[in-house]
mmCIF file of C-alpha atoms in Angstrom:
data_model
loop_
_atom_site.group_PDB
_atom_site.id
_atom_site.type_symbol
_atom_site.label_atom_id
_atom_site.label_comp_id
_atom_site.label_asym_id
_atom_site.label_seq_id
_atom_site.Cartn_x
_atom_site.Cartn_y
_atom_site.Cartn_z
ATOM 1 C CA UNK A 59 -5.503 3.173 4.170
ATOM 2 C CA UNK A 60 -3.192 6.349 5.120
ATOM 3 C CA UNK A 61 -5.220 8.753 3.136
ATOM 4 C CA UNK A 62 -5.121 7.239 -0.166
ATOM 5 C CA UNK A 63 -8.125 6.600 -2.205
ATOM 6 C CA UNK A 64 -8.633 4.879 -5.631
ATOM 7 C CA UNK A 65 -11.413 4.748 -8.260
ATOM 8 C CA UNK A 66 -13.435 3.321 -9.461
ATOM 9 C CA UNK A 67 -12.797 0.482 -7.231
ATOM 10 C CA UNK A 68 -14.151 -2.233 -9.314
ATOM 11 C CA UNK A 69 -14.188 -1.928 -13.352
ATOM 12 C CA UNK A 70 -15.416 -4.384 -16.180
ATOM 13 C CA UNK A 71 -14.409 -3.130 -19.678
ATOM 14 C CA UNK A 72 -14.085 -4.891 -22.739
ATOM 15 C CA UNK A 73 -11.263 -5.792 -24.702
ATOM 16 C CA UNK A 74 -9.468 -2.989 -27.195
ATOM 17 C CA UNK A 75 -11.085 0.083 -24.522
ATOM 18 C CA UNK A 76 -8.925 2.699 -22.778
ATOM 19 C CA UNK A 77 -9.031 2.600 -19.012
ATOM 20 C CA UNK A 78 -7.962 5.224 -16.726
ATOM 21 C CA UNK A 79 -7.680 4.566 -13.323
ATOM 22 C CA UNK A 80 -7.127 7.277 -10.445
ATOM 23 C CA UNK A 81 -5.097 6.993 -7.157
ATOM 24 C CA UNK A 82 -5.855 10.203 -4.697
ATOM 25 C CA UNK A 83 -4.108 11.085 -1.621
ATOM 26 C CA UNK A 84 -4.326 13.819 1.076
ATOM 27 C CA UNK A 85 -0.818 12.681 2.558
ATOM 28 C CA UNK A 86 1.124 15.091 0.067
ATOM 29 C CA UNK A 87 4.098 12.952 -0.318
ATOM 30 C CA UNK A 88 6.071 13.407 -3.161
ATOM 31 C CA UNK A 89 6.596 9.467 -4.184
ATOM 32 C CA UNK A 90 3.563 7.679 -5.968
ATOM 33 C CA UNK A 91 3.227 4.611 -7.517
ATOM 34 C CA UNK A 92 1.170 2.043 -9.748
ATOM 35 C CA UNK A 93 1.388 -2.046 -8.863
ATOM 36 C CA UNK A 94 -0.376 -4.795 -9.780
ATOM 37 C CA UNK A 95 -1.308 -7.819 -7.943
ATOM 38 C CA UNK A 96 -1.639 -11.263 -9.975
ATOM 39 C CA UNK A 97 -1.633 -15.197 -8.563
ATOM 40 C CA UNK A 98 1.702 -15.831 -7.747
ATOM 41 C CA UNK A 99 3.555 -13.004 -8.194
ATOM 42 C CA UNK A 100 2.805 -10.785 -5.337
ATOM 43 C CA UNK A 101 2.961 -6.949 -6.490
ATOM 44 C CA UNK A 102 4.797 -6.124 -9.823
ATOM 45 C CA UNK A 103 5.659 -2.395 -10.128
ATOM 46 C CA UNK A 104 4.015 -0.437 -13.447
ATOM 47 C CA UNK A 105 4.900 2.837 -13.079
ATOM 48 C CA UNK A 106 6.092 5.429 -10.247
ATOM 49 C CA UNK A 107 6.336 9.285 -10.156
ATOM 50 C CA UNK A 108 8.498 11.234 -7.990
ATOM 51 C CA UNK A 109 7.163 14.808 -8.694
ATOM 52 C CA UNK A 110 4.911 16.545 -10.617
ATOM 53 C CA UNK A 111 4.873 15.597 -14.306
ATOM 54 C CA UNK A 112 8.357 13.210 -13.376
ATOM 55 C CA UNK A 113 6.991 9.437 -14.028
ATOM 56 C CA UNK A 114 10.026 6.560 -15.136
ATOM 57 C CA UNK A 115 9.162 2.713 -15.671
ATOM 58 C CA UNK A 116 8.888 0.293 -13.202
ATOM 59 C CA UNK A 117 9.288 -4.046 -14.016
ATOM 60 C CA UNK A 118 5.541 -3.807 -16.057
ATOM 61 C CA UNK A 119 5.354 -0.721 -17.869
ATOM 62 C CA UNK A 120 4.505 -2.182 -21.322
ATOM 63 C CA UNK A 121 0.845 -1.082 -22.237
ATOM 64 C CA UNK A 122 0.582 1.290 -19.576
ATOM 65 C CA UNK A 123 1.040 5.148 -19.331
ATOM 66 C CA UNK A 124 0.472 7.336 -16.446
ATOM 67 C CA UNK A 125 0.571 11.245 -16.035
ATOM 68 C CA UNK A 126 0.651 13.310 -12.687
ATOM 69 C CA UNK A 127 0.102 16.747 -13.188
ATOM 70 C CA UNK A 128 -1.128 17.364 -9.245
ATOM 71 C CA UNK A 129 0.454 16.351 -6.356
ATOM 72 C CA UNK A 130 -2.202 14.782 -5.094
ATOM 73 C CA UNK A 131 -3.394 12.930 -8.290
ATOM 74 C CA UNK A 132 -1.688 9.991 -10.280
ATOM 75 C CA UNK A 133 -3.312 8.384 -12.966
ATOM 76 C CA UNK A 134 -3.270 5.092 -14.675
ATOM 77 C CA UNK A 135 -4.452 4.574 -18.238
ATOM 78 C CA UNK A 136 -4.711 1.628 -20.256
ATOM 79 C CA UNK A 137 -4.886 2.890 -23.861
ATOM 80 C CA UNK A 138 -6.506 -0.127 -25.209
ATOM 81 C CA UNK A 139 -7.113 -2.803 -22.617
ATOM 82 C CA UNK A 140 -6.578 -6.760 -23.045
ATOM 83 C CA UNK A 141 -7.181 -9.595 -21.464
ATOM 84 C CA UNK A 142 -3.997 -9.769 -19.973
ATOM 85 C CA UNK A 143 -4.602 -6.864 -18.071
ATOM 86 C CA UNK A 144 -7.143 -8.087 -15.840
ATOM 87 C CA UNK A 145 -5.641 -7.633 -12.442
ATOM 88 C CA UNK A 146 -6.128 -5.789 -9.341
ATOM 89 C CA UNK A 147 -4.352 -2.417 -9.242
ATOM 90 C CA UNK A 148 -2.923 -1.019 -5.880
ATOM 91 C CA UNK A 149 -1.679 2.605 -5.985
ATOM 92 C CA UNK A 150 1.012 3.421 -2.972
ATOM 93 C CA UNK A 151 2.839 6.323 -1.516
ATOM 94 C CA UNK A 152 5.991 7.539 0.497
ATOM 95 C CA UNK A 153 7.454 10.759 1.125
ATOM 96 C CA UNK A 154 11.066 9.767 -0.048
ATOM 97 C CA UNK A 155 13.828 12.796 0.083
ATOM 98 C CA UNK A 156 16.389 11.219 -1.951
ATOM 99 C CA UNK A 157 17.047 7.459 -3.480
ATOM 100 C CA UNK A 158 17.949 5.429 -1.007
ATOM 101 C CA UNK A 159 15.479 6.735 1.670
ATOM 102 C CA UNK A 160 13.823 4.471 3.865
ATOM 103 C CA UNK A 161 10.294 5.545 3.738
ATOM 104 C CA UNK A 162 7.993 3.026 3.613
ATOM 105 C CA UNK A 163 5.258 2.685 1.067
ATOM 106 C CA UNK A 164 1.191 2.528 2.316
ATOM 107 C CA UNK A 165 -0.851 1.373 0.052
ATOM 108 C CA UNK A 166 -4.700 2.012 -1.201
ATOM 109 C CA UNK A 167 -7.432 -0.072 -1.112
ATOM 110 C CA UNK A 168 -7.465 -1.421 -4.883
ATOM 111 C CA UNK A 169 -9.198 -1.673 -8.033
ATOM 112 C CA UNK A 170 -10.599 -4.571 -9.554
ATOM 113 C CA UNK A 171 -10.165 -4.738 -12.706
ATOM 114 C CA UNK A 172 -11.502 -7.893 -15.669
ATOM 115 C CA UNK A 173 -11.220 -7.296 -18.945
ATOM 116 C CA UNK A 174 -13.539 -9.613 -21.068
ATOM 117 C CA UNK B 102 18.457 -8.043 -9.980
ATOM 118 C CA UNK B 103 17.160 -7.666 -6.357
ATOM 119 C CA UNK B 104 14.717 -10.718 -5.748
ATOM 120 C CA UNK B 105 12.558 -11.757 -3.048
ATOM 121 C CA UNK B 106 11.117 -15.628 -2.335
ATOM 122 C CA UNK B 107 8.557 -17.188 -0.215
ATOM 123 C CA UNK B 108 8.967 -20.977 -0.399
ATOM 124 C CA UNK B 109 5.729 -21.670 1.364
ATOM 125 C CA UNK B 110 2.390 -21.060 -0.515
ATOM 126 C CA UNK B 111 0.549 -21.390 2.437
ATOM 127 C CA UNK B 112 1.229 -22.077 6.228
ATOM 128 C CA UNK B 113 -1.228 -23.546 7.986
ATOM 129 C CA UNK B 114 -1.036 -22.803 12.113
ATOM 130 C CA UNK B 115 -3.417 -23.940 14.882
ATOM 131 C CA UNK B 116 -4.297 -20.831 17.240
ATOM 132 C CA UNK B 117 -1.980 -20.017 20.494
ATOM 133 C CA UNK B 118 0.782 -21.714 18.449
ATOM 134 C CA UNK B 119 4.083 -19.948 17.170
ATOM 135 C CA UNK B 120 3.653 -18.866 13.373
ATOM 136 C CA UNK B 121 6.664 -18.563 11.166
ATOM 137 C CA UNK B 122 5.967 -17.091 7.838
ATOM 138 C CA UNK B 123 9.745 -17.317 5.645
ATOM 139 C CA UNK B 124 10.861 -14.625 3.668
ATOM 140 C CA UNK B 125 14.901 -14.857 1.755
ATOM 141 C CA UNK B 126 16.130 -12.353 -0.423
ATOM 142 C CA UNK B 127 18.821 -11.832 -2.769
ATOM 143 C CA UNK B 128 20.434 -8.101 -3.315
ATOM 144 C CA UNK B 129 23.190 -5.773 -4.208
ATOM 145 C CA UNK B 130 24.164 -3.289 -1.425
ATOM 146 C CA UNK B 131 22.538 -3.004 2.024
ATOM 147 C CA UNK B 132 19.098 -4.390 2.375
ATOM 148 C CA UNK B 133 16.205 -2.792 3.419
ATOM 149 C CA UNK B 134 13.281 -5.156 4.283
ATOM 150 C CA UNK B 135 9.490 -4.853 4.597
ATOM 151 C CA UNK B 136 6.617 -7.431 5.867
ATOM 152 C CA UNK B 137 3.019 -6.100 4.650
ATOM 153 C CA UNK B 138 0.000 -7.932 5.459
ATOM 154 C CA UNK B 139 -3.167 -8.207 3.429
ATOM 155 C CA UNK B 140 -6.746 -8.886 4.684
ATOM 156 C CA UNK B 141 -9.075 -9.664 1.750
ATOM 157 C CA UNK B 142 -10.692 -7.515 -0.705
ATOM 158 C CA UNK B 143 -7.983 -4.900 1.401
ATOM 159 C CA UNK B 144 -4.906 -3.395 0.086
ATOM 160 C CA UNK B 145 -1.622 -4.104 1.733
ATOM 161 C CA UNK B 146 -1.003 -3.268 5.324
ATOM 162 C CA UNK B 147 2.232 -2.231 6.395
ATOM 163 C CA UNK B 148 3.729 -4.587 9.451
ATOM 164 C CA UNK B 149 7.345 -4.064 10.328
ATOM 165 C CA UNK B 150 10.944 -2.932 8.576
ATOM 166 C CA UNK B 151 14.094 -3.792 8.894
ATOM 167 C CA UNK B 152 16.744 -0.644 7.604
ATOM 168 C CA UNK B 153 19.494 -1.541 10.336
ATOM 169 C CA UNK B 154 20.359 -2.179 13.961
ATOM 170 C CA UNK B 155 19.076 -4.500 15.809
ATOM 171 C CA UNK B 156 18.633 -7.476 13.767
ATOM 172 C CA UNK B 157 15.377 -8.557 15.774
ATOM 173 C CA UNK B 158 12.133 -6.007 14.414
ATOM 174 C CA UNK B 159 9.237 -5.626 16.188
ATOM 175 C CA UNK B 160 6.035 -4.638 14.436
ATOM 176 C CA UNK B 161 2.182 -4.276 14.444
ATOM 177 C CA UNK B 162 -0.454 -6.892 16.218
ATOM 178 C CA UNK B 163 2.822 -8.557 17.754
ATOM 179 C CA UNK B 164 4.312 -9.607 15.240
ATOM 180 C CA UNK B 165 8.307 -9.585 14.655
ATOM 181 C CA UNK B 166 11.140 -10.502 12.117
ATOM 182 C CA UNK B 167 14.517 -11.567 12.446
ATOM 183 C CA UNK B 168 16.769 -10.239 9.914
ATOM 184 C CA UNK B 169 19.390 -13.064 9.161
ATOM 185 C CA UNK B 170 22.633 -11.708 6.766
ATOM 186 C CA UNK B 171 24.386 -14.440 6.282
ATOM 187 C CA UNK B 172 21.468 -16.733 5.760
ATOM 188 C CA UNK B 173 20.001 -13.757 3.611
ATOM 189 C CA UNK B 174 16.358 -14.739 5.105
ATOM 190 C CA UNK B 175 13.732 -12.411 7.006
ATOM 191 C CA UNK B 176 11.151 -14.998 9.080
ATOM 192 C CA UNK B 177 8.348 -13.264 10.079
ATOM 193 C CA UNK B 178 7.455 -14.664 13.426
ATOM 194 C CA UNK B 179 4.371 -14.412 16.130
ATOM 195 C CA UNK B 180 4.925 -16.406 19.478
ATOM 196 C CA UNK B 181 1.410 -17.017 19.383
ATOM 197 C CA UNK B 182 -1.160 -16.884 16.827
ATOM 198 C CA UNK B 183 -4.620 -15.660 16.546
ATOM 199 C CA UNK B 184 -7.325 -16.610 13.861
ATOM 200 C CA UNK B 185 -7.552 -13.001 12.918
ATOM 201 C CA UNK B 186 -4.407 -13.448 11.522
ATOM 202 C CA UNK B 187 -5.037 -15.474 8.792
ATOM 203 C CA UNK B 188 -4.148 -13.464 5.846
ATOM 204 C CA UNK B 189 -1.662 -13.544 3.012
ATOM 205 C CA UNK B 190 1.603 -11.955 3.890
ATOM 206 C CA UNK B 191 4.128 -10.354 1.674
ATOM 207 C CA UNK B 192 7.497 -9.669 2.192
ATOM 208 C CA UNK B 193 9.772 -7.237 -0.015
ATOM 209 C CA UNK B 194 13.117 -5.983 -0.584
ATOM 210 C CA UNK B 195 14.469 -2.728 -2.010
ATOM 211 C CA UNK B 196 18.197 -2.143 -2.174
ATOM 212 C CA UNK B 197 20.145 0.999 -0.964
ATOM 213 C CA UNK B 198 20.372 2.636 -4.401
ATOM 214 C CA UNK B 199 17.005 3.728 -5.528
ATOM 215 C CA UNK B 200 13.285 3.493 -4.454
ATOM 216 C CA UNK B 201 12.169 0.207 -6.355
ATOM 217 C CA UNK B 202 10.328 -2.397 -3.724
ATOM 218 C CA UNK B 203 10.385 -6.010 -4.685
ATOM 219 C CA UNK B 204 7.680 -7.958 -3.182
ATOM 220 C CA UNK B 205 8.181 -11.515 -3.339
ATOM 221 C CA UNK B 206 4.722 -13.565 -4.040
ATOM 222 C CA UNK B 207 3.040 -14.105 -0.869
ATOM 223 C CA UNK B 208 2.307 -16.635 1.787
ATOM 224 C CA UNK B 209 -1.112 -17.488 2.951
ATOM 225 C CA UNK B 210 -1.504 -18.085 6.835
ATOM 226 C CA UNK B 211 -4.557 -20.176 7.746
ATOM 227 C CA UNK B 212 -4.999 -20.444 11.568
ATOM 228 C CA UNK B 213 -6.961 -22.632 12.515
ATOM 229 C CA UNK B 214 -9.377 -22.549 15.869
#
Protein backbone atom coordinates (compact mmCIF):
# COMPACT_ATOMS: atom_id res chain seq x y z
CA UNK A 1 0.00 0.00 0.00
CA UNK A 2 3.03 2.40 -1.18
CA UNK A 3 3.99 3.33 2.29
CA UNK A 4 0.88 4.68 3.57
CA UNK A 5 -0.64 3.63 6.76
CA UNK A 6 -3.96 4.56 8.50
CA UNK A 7 -5.41 4.23 12.03
CA UNK A 8 -7.16 2.96 13.74
CA UNK A 9 -8.27 0.76 11.02
CA UNK A 10 -11.61 -0.12 12.29
CA UNK A 11 -13.63 2.41 14.72
CA UNK A 12 -17.19 2.17 16.41
CA UNK A 13 -18.19 5.50 18.08
CA UNK A 14 -21.38 6.74 18.98
CA UNK A 15 -23.39 9.37 17.67
CA UNK A 16 -22.58 13.32 18.71
CA UNK A 17 -18.46 12.05 19.45
CA UNK A 18 -15.43 13.62 17.73
CA UNK A 19 -13.38 11.25 15.64
CA UNK A 20 -9.99 11.78 14.43
CA UNK A 21 -8.62 9.64 12.06
CA UNK A 22 -4.79 9.51 10.94
CA UNK A 23 -3.28 8.77 7.45
CA UNK A 24 0.80 8.25 7.71
CA UNK A 25 3.17 7.97 4.96
CA UNK A 26 6.95 7.45 4.52
CA UNK A 27 6.67 8.37 0.67
CA UNK A 28 7.14 12.23 1.45
CA UNK A 29 5.00 13.46 -1.28
CA UNK A 30 3.66 16.67 -0.98
CA UNK A 31 -0.19 15.85 -2.14
CA UNK A 32 -2.50 14.10 0.53
CA UNK A 33 -5.89 13.41 0.62
CA UNK A 34 -9.15 12.22 2.54
CA UNK A 35 -12.03 9.98 0.48
CA UNK A 36 -14.72 8.12 1.38
CA UNK A 37 -16.12 5.03 0.00
CA UNK A 38 -20.08 4.47 0.22
CA UNK A 39 -22.53 1.85 -1.93
CA UNK A 40 -22.77 3.28 -5.10
CA UNK A 41 -20.79 6.05 -5.27
CA UNK A 42 -17.31 4.85 -5.57
CA UNK A 43 -14.81 7.38 -3.72
CA UNK A 44 -16.11 10.96 -2.92
CA UNK A 45 -13.26 13.41 -2.11
CA UNK A 46 -13.44 15.19 1.68
CA UNK A 47 -10.58 17.04 1.92
CA UNK A 48 -6.91 17.31 0.31
CA UNK A 49 -3.70 19.16 1.39
CA UNK A 50 -0.98 20.18 -0.79
CA UNK A 51 1.63 21.34 1.83
CA UNK A 52 2.10 21.78 5.20
CA UNK A 53 -0.77 23.53 7.01
CA UNK A 54 -2.39 24.20 3.05
CA UNK A 55 -5.79 21.98 3.16
CA UNK A 56 -8.95 23.34 0.53
CA UNK A 57 -12.37 21.35 0.17
CA UNK A 58 -12.96 18.60 -1.86
CA UNK A 59 -17.01 17.38 -3.18
CA UNK A 60 -17.77 16.23 0.87
CA UNK A 61 -16.24 18.59 3.09
CA UNK A 62 -19.35 19.43 5.19
CA UNK A 63 -18.76 18.05 8.83
CA UNK A 64 -15.29 17.36 8.32
CA UNK A 65 -12.00 19.26 9.16
CA UNK A 66 -8.54 18.16 8.69
CA UNK A 67 -5.09 19.75 9.72
CA UNK A 68 -1.51 18.73 8.46
CA UNK A 69 1.07 20.23 10.33
CA UNK A 70 3.87 17.34 9.22
CA UNK A 71 4.58 16.20 6.04
CA UNK A 72 4.15 12.98 6.77
CA UNK A 73 0.88 13.26 8.85
CA UNK A 74 -2.76 14.24 7.70
CA UNK A 75 -5.51 14.05 9.90
CA UNK A 76 -9.19 13.60 9.71
CA UNK A 77 -11.56 14.72 12.45
CA UNK A 78 -15.12 14.42 12.78
CA UNK A 79 -16.10 17.02 15.40
CA UNK A 80 -19.26 15.39 16.34
CA UNK A 81 -19.97 12.23 14.41
CA UNK A 82 -23.50 11.05 12.90
CA UNK A 83 -24.91 8.42 11.48
CA UNK A 84 -24.38 9.56 8.19
CA UNK A 85 -20.88 9.34 8.55
CA UNK A 86 -20.49 5.77 8.76
CA UNK A 87 -18.28 4.94 5.86
CA UNK A 88 -14.98 3.60 5.09
CA UNK A 89 -12.24 6.24 4.86
CA UNK A 90 -9.27 5.81 2.36
CA UNK A 91 -6.41 8.34 2.73
CA UNK A 92 -4.18 8.69 -0.72
CA UNK A 93 -1.07 10.34 -1.92
CA UNK A 94 0.90 11.78 -5.01
CA UNK A 95 3.83 13.83 -5.36
CA UNK A 96 2.16 16.47 -7.73
CA UNK A 97 4.58 19.59 -8.84
CA UNK A 98 1.99 21.79 -10.13
CA UNK A 99 -2.00 21.43 -11.04
CA UNK A 100 -2.32 19.63 -13.82
CA UNK A 101 0.40 16.99 -13.05
CA UNK A 102 -0.14 13.56 -13.83
CA UNK A 103 0.86 11.79 -10.76
CA UNK A 104 -1.16 9.20 -9.83
CA UNK A 105 -2.73 8.75 -6.45
CA UNK A 106 -1.94 5.25 -4.17
CA UNK A 107 -4.06 4.72 -1.75
CA UNK A 108 -4.03 3.21 2.06
CA UNK A 109 -5.55 0.41 3.34
CA UNK A 110 -8.79 2.03 5.05
CA UNK A 111 -10.69 2.65 8.05
CA UNK A 112 -13.86 1.32 8.97
CA UNK A 113 -15.80 3.41 10.39
CA UNK A 114 -20.00 2.87 11.99
CA UNK A 115 -21.37 5.28 13.85
CA UNK A 116 -24.36 3.97 16.00
CA UNK B 1 -18.51 19.23 -13.70
CA UNK B 2 -16.09 16.38 -14.66
CA UNK B 3 -18.12 13.01 -14.23
CA UNK B 4 -17.34 9.50 -14.50
CA UNK B 5 -20.04 6.37 -15.15
CA UNK B 6 -19.99 2.70 -14.98
CA UNK B 7 -23.24 1.37 -16.48
CA UNK B 8 -22.64 -2.14 -15.30
CA UNK B 9 -23.02 -2.95 -11.52
CA UNK B 10 -21.53 -6.09 -11.94
CA UNK B 11 -19.99 -8.21 -14.84
CA UNK B 12 -20.07 -11.55 -14.50
CA UNK B 13 -17.14 -13.56 -16.74
CA UNK B 14 -16.38 -17.30 -16.93
CA UNK B 15 -12.44 -17.88 -16.55
CA UNK B 16 -10.06 -17.92 -19.85
CA UNK B 17 -12.76 -15.64 -21.34
CA UNK B 18 -12.20 -11.90 -22.47
CA UNK B 19 -13.44 -9.42 -19.62
CA UNK B 20 -14.59 -5.97 -20.51
CA UNK B 21 -15.23 -3.78 -17.59
CA UNK B 22 -16.85 -0.07 -19.25
CA UNK B 23 -15.81 3.07 -18.04
CA UNK B 24 -17.30 6.78 -20.05
CA UNK B 25 -16.54 10.03 -18.87
CA UNK B 26 -17.58 13.45 -19.37
CA UNK B 27 -14.90 16.53 -18.99
CA UNK B 28 -13.63 19.94 -19.75
CA UNK B 29 -10.07 20.05 -21.21
CA UNK B 30 -7.80 17.04 -21.86
CA UNK B 31 -8.56 13.93 -19.96
CA UNK B 32 -6.50 12.11 -17.84
CA UNK B 33 -7.80 8.59 -16.96
CA UNK B 34 -7.17 6.03 -14.20
CA UNK B 35 -8.42 2.20 -13.65
CA UNK B 36 -7.82 1.15 -9.82
CA UNK B 37 -8.71 -2.16 -8.65
CA UNK B 38 -9.91 -3.17 -5.22
CA UNK B 39 -9.57 -6.59 -3.49
CA UNK B 40 -11.74 -6.73 -0.34
CA UNK B 41 -11.28 -5.36 3.00
CA UNK B 42 -8.08 -3.64 0.67
CA UNK B 43 -7.75 -0.14 -0.37
CA UNK B 44 -7.58 0.73 -4.00
CA UNK B 45 -4.89 -0.63 -6.22
CA UNK B 46 -3.61 1.34 -8.90
CA UNK B 47 -3.90 -0.56 -12.56
CA UNK B 48 -3.17 1.55 -15.59
CA UNK B 49 -3.42 5.49 -16.89
CA UNK B 50 -4.11 6.99 -19.72
CA UNK B 51 -2.39 10.94 -19.90
CA UNK B 52 -1.74 10.72 -23.81
CA UNK B 53 -0.26 8.84 -26.74
CA UNK B 54 -1.06 5.84 -27.63
CA UNK B 55 -4.64 5.42 -27.15
CA UNK B 56 -4.22 1.57 -26.23
CA UNK B 57 -2.71 1.39 -22.16
CA UNK B 58 -1.24 -1.41 -20.87
CA UNK B 59 -1.25 -2.04 -17.14
CA UNK B 60 -0.74 -4.43 -14.14
CA UNK B 61 -1.75 -8.41 -14.07
CA UNK B 62 -2.43 -7.92 -17.97
CA UNK B 63 -4.79 -5.91 -18.01
CA UNK B 64 -5.32 -2.90 -20.66
CA UNK B 65 -7.66 0.07 -21.64
CA UNK B 66 -8.53 1.63 -24.72
CA UNK B 67 -8.99 5.23 -24.51
CA UNK B 68 -11.88 6.14 -27.01
CA UNK B 69 -12.29 10.33 -27.60
CA UNK B 70 -14.91 10.54 -29.57
CA UNK B 71 -16.93 7.88 -27.88
CA UNK B 72 -15.62 9.54 -24.54
CA UNK B 73 -15.39 5.80 -23.00
CA UNK B 74 -12.26 3.98 -21.33
CA UNK B 75 -13.08 -0.14 -21.46
CA UNK B 76 -10.94 -1.81 -19.34
CA UNK B 77 -10.15 -5.03 -21.06
CA UNK B 78 -8.25 -8.58 -20.20
CA UNK B 79 -8.03 -11.11 -23.20
CA UNK B 80 -8.40 -13.66 -20.73
CA UNK B 81 -9.59 -13.77 -17.31
CA UNK B 82 -8.56 -15.34 -14.14
CA UNK B 83 -10.71 -15.96 -10.92
CA UNK B 84 -8.26 -13.91 -8.98
CA UNK B 85 -9.59 -11.20 -10.69
CA UNK B 86 -12.77 -10.90 -9.36
CA UNK B 87 -12.82 -7.64 -7.66
CA UNK B 88 -14.62 -4.34 -7.93
CA UNK B 89 -12.99 -1.98 -10.33
CA UNK B 90 -13.06 1.74 -10.41
CA UNK B 91 -12.39 3.97 -12.99
CA UNK B 92 -11.75 7.89 -12.60
CA UNK B 93 -11.22 11.01 -14.35
CA UNK B 94 -9.42 14.24 -13.43
CA UNK B 95 -9.23 17.07 -15.93
CA UNK B 96 -6.06 19.06 -17.00
CA UNK B 97 -6.67 22.00 -14.65
CA UNK B 98 -6.23 20.94 -11.12
CA UNK B 99 -5.62 17.73 -9.03
CA UNK B 100 -9.33 16.64 -8.24
CA UNK B 101 -9.89 12.67 -9.25
CA UNK B 102 -13.41 11.64 -9.98
CA UNK B 103 -14.02 8.07 -9.48
CA UNK B 104 -17.07 6.89 -10.98
CA UNK B 105 -18.97 4.09 -8.70
CA UNK B 106 -17.53 0.84 -9.43
CA UNK B 107 -18.07 -2.38 -11.26
CA UNK B 108 -17.93 -5.72 -9.65
CA UNK B 109 -16.21 -8.57 -11.78
CA UNK B 110 -17.25 -12.09 -10.73
CA UNK B 111 -15.29 -14.78 -12.66
CA UNK B 112 -16.45 -17.64 -12.48
CA UNK B 113 -14.36 -21.20 -12.56
Amino acid sequence: DAGITQSPRHKVTETGTPVTLRCHQTENHRYMYWYRQDPGHGLRLIHYSYGVKDTDKGEVSDGYSVSRSKTEDFLLTLESATSSQTSVYFCAISESISPGAQETQYFGPGTRLLVL
Amino acid sequence: AQSVAQPEDQVNVAEGNPLTVKCTYSVSGNPYLFWYVQYPNRGLQFLLKYITGDNLVKGSYGFEAEFNKSQTSFHLKKPSALVSDSALYFCAVRDSAGNMLTFGGGTRLMVKP
